[in-house]
GROMACS .gro file of C-alpha atoms in nm:
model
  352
    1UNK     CA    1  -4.102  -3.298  -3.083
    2UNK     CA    2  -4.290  -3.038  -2.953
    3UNK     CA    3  -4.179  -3.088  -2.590
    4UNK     CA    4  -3.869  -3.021  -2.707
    5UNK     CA    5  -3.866  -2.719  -2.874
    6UNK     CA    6  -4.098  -2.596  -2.579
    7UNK     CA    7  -3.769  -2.671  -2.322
    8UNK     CA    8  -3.504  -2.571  -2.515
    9UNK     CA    9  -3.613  -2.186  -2.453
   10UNK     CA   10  -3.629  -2.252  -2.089
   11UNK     CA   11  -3.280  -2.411  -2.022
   12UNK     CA   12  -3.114  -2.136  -2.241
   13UNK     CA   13  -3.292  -1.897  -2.014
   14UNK     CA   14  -3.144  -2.090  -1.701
   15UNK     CA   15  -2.838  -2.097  -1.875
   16UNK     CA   16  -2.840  -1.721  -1.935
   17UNK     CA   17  -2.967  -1.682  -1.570
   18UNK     CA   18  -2.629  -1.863  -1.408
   19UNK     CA   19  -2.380  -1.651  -1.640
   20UNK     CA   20  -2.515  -1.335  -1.568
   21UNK     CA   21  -2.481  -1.454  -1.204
   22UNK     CA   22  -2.122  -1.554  -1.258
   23UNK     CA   23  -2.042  -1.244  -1.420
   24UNK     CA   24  -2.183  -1.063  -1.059
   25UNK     CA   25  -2.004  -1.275  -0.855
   26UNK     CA   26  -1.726  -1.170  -1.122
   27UNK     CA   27  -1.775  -0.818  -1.107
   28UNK     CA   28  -1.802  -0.798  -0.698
   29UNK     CA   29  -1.470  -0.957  -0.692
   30UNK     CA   30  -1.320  -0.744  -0.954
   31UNK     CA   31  -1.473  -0.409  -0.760
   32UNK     CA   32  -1.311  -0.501  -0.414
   33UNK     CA   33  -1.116  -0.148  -0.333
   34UNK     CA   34  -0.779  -0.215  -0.199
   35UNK     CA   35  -0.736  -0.018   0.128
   36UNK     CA   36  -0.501   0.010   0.429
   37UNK     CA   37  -0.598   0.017   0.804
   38UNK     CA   38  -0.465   0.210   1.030
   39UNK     CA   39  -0.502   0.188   1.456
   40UNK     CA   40  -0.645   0.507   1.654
   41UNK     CA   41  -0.419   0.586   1.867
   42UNK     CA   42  -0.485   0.796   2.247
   43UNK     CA   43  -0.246   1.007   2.285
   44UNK     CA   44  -0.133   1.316   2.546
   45UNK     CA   45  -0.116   1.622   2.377
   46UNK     CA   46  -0.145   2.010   2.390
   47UNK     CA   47  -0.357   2.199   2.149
   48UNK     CA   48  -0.147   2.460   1.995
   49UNK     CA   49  -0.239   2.863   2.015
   50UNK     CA   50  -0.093   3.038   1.695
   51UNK     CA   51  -0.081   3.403   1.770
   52UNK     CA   52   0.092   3.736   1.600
   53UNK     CA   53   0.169   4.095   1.697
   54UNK     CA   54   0.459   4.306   1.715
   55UNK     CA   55   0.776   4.296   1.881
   56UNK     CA   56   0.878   4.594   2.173
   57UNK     CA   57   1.131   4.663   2.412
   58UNK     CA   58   1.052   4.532   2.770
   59UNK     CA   59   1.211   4.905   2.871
   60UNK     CA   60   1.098   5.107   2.636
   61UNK     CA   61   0.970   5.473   2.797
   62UNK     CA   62   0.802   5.800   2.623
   63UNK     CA   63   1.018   6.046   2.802
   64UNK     CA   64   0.836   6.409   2.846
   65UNK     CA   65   0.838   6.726   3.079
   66UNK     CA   66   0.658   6.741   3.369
   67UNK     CA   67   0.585   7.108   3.330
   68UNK     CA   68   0.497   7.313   2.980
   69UNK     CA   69   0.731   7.541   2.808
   70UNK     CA   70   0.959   7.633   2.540
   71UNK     CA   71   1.230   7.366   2.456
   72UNK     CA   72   1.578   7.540   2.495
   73UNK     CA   73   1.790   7.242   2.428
   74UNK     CA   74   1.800   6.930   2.281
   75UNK     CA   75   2.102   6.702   2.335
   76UNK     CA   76   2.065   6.372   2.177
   77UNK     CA   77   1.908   6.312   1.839
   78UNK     CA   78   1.758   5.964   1.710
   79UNK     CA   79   1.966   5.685   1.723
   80UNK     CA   80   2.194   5.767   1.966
   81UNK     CA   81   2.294   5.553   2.284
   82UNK     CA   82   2.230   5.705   2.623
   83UNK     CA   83   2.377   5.631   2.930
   84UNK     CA   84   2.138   5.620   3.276
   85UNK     CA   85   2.048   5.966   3.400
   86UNK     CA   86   2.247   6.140   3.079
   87UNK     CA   87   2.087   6.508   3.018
   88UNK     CA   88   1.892   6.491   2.686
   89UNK     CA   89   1.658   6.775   2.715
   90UNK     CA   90   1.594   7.091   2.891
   91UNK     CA   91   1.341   7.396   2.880
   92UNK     CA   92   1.387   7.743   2.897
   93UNK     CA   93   1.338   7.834   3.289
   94UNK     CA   94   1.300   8.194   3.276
   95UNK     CA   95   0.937   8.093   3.395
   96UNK     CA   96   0.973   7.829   3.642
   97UNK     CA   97   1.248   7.997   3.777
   98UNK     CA   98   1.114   8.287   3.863
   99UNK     CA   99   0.808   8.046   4.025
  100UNK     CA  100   1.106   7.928   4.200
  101UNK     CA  101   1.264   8.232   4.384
  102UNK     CA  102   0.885   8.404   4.409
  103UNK     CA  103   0.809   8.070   4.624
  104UNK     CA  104   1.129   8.120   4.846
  105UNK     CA  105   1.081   8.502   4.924
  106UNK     CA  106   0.678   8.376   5.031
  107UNK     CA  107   0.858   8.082   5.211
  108UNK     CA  108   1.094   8.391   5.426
  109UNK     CA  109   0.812   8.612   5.443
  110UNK     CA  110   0.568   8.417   5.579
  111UNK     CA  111   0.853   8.239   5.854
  112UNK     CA  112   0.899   8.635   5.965
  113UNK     CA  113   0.513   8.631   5.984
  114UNK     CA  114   0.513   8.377   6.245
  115UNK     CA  115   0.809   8.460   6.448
  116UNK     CA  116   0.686   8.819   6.506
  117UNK     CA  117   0.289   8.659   6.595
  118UNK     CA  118   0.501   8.492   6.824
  119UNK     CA  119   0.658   8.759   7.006
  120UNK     CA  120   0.372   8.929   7.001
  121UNK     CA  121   0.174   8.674   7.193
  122UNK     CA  122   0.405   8.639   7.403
  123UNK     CA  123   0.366   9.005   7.523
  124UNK     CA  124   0.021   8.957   7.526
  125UNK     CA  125  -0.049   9.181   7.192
  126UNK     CA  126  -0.170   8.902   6.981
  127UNK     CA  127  -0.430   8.607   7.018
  128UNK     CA  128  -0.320   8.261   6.986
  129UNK     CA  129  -0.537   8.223   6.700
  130UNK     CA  130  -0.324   8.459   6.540
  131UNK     CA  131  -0.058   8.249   6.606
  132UNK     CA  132  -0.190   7.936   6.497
  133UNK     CA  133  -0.287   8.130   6.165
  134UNK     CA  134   0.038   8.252   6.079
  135UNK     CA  135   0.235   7.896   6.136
  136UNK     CA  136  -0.016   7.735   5.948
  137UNK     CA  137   0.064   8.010   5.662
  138UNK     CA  138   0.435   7.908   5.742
  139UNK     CA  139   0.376   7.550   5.664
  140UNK     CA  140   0.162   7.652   5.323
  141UNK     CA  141   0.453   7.821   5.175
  142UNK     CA  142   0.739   7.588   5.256
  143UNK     CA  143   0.514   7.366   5.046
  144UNK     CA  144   0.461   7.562   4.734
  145UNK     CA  145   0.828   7.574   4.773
  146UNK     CA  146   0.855   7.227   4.731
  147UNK     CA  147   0.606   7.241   4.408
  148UNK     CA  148   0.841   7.494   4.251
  149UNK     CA  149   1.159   7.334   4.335
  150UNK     CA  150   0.993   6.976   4.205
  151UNK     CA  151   0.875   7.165   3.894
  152UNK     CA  152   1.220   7.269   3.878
  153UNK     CA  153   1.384   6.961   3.851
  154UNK     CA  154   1.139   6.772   3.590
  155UNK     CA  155   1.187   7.094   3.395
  156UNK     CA  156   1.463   6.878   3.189
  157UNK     CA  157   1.448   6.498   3.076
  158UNK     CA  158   1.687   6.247   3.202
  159UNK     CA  159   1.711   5.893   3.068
  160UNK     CA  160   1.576   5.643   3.271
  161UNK     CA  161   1.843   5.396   3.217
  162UNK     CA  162   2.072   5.289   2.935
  163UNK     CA  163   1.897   5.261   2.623
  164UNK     CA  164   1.892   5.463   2.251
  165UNK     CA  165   1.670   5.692   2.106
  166UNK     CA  166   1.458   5.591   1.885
  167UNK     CA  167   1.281   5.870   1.778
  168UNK     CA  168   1.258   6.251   1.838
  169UNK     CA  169   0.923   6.407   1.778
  170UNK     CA  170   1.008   6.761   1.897
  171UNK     CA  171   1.215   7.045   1.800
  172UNK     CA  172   1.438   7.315   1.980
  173UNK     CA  173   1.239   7.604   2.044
  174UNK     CA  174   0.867   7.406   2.024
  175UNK     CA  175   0.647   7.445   2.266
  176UNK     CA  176   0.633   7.159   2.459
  177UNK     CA  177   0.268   7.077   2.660
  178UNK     CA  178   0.326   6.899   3.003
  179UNK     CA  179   0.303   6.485   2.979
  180UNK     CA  180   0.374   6.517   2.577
  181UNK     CA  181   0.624   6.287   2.474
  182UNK     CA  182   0.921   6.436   2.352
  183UNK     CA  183   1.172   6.117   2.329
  184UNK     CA  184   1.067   5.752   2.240
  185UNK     CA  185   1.366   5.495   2.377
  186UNK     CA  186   1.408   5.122   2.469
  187UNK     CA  187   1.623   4.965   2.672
  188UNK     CA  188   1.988   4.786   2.577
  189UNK     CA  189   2.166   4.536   2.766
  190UNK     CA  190   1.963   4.281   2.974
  191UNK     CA  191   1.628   4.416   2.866
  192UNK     CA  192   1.381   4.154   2.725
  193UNK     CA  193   1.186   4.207   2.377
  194UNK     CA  194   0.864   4.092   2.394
  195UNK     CA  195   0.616   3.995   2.136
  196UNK     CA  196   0.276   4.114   2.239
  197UNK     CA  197  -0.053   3.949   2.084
  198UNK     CA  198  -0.432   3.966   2.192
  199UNK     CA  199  -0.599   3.580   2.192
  200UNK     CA  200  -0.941   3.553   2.242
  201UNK     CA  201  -1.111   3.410   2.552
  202UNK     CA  202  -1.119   3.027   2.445
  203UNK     CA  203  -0.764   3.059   2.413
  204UNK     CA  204  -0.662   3.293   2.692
  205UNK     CA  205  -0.799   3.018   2.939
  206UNK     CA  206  -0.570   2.737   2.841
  207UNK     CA  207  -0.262   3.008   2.846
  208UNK     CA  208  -0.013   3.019   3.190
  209UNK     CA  209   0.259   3.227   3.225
  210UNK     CA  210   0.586   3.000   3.185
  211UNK     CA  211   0.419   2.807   2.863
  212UNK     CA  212   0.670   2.760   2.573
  213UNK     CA  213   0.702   2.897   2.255
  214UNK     CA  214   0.805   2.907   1.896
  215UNK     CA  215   0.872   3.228   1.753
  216UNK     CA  216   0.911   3.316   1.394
  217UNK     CA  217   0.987   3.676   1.253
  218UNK     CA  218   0.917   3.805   0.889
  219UNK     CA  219   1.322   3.914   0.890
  220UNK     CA  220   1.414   3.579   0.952
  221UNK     CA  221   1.155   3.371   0.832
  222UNK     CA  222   1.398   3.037   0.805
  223UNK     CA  223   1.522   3.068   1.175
  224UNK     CA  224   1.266   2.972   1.498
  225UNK     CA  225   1.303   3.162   1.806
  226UNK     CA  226   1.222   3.023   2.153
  227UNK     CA  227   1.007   3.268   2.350
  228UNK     CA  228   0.806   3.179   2.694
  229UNK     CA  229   0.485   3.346   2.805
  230UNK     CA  230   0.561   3.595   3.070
  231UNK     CA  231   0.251   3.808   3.159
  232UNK     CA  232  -0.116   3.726   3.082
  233UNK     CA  233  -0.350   4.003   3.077
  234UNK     CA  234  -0.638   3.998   3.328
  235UNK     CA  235  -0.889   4.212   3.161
  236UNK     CA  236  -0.969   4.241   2.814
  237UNK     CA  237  -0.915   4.531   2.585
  238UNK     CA  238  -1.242   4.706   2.563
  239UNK     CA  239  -1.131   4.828   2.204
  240UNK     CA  240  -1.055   4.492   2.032
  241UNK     CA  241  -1.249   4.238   2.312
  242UNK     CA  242  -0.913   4.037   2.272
  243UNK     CA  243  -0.714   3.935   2.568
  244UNK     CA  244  -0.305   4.070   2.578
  245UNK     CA  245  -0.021   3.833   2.583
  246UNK     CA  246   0.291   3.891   2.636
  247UNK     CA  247   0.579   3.648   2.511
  248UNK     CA  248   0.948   3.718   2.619
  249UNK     CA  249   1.160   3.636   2.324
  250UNK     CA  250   1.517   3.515   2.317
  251UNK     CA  251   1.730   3.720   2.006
  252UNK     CA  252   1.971   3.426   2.009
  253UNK     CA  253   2.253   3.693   1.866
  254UNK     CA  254   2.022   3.866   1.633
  255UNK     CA  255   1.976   4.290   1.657
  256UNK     CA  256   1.557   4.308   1.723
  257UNK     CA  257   1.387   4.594   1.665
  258UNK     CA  258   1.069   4.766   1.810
  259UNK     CA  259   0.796   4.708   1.560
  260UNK     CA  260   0.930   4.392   1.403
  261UNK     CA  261   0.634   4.149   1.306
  262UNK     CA  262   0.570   3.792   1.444
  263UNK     CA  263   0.425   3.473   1.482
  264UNK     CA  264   0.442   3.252   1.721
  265UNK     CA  265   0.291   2.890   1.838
  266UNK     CA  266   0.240   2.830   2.158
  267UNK     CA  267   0.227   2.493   2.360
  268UNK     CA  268  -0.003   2.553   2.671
  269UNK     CA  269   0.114   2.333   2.923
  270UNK     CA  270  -0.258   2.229   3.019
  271UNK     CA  271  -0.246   1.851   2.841
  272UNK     CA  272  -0.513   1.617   2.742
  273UNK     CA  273  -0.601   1.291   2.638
  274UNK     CA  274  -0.725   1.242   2.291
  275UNK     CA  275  -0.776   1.027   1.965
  276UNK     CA  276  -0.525   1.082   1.698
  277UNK     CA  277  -0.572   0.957   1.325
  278UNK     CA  278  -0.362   1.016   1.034
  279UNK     CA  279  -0.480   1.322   0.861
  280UNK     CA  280  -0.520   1.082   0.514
  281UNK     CA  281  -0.796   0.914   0.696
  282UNK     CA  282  -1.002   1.217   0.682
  283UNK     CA  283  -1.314   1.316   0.454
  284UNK     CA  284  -1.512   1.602   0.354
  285UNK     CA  285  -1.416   1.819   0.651
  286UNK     CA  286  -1.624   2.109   0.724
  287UNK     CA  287  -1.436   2.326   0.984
  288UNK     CA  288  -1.432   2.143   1.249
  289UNK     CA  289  -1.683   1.827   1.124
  290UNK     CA  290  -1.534   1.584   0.921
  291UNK     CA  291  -1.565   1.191   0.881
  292UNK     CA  292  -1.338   0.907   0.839
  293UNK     CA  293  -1.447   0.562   0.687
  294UNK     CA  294  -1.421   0.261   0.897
  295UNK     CA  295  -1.500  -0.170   0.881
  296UNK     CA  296  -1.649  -0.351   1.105
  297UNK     CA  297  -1.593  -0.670   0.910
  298UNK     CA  298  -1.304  -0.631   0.701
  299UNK     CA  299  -1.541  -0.672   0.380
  300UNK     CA  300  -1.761  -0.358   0.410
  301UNK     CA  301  -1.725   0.003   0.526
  302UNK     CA  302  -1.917   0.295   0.711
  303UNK     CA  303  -1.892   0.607   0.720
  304UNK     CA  304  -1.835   0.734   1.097
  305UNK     CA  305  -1.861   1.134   1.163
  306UNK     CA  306  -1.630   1.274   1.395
  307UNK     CA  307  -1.538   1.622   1.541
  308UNK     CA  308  -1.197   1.789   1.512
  309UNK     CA  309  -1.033   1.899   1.842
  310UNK     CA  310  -0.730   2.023   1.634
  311UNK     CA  311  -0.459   1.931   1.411
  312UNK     CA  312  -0.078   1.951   1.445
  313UNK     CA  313   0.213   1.742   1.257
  314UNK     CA  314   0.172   1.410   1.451
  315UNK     CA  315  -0.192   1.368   1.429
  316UNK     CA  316  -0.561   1.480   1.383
  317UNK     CA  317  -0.670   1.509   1.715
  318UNK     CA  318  -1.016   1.413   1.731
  319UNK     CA  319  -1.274   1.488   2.013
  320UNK     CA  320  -1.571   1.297   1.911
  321UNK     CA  321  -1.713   1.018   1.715
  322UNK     CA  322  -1.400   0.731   1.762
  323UNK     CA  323  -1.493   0.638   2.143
  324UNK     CA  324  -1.568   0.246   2.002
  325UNK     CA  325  -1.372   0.251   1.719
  326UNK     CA  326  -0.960   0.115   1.709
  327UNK     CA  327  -0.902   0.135   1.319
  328UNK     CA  328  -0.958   0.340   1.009
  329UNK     CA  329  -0.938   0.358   0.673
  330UNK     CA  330  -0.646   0.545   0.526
  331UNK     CA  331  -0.526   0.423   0.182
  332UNK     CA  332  -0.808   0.392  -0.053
  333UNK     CA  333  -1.075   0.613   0.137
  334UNK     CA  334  -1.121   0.865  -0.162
  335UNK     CA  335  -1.209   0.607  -0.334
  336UNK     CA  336  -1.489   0.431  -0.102
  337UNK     CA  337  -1.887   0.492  -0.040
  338UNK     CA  338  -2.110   0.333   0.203
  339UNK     CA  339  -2.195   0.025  -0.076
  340UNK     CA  340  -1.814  -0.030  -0.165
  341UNK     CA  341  -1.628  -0.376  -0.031
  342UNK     CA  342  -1.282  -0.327  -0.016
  343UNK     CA  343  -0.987  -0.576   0.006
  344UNK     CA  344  -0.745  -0.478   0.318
  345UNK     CA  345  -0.418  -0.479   0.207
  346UNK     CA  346  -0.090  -0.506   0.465
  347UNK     CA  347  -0.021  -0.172   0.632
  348UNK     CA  348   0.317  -0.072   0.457
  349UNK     CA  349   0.609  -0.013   0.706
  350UNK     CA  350   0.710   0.364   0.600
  351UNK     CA  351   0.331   0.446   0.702
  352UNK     CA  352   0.379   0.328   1.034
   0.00000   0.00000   0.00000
């Protein structure tokens, strides 16, 4: 009797032993994590520059006098079209103009100069040197002439070439310094806007003139522009360290304006092989460090770190960390650690 009562503790302790081991086995099964795969794919791609800046006029010109002095006319005013070589300002040329005749009378003076040092040489009164002296003084004057007469002519502002003012920033009867702007203008007809950026160096390398380009303006923020890079800087600005671009935009029909603000993405046409995963298969990404979770055995996961060469709509583009790897998690990974088992569950098609 006692035997008995001495083994009836110890099989209900077995017993206890092989339900708690059932319920384990139970609970393992019940904790599998459902979770799709999905293949790493190499593909050839271009990482994308996004850049913004402000739109000019390919033609646009500061127009100013070449000489200083009062303004005496004025004939355009902002907003107006021009035609090539159309008067739009002049100075007063009391000044220059007397520069002007004062130059002609030393001009005559100093040809009489010469032509009586000639005669006189050649009856033996004066030296050669004298001579010499005098046609060199000749020569001096019939180029102070030409100063004047230059002066002269930049003494008044012509336009360039067909365009319209867009601003005025002087008055009738100011006094106008020489090189000071007077007239800001762009150009009409087959001049080119172009949207002008700085990129940094990393960028600026992978940049050729001829790469494409999607434009997108604050005025028309529903409608993309196509644009294509058409001068790369070759020094950087010392001010900002940043390297100019310069993208020549297509209006498509659309009135653009100096100043307008844009962005833009650019497609370099350098290309490059690299590992794309869907961007669901990421986790915990830290700039450009992130990691995705992956199975070796279709039971268990890892975690695998892997670097981000960029991201665009087709892919993650990954530099590092997938070299042996041809399939990720992407359904379910939230929901994972290192000690979860998971249950792979058909790919569905609409995720393909």
């Amino acid at each position: 009797m006692k035997k008995i009562l001495i083994l009836l503790p110890i099989i209900w302790l077995l017993a206890a032993c092989q339900s708690d081991k059932k319920s384990e086995t139970t609970e393992i099964t019940e904790e599998r994590i459902p979770v799709e795969l999905r293949q790493v794919k190499t593909q050839t791609v271009a990482d994308p520059v996004y850049l913004s800046g402000l739109v000019s006029n390919e033609k646009e010109a500061r127009l100013s006098f070449k000489t200083g002095g009062v303004i005496q006319r004025i004939y355009v005013d902002e907003g107006d079209r021009v035609a090539a070589g159309q008067l739009l300002a002049t100075l007063d040329l009391t000044e220059i103009g007397a520069q002007v005749s004062q130059s002609r009378q030393g001009v005559e003076k100093a040809r009489r100069d010469w032509e009586r040092a000639k005669n006189l040489y050649a009856d033996s009164v004066a030296t050669k040197e004298q001579v010499q002296n005098t046609s060199t003084a000749y020569e001096v004057a019939k180029e102070n002439q030409r100063i004047a007469d230059f002066n002269q002519k930049f003494s008044e502002i012509r336009a360039p070439h067909a365009g319209r003012i867009v601003r005025k920033l002087m008055n009738e009867g100011e006094l106008a310094s020489p090189g000071t702007p007077l007239f800001f203008m762009d150009g009409q007809g087959d001049a080119a806007w172009v949207l002008r950026a700085g990129v940094p160096d990393r960028d600026w390398a992978r940049i050729a003139e001829g790469d494409k380009a999607e434009v997108v303006f604050d005025a028309w923020p529903d409608e993309v522009f196509t644009g294509v890079v058409s001068n790369k800087a070759i020094a950087a600005d010392p001010r900002s360290g940043s390297f100019e671009i310069e993208i020549r935009v297509q209006p498509k029909g659309k009135t653009l304006a100096s100043g307008l603000f844009a962005k833009a993405k650019l497609i370099p046409n350098a290309l490059g092989q690299v590992k794309c995963v869907p961007i669901e298969a990421l986790q915990e990404g830290n700039g450009k460090d992130a990691f995705v979770f992956i199975t070796k055995d279709n039971q268990t996961v890892q975690k695998q770190a892997i670097r981000i060469a960029f991201i665009n709509k087709d892919c993650v583009a990954v530099s590092q960390g997938l070299e042996n790897v041809t399939e990720v998690i992407t359904s379910g990974s939230p929901f994972l650690t290192e000690r979860s088992l998971i249950k792979v569950i058909p790919t569905h098609t609409s995720a393909q």
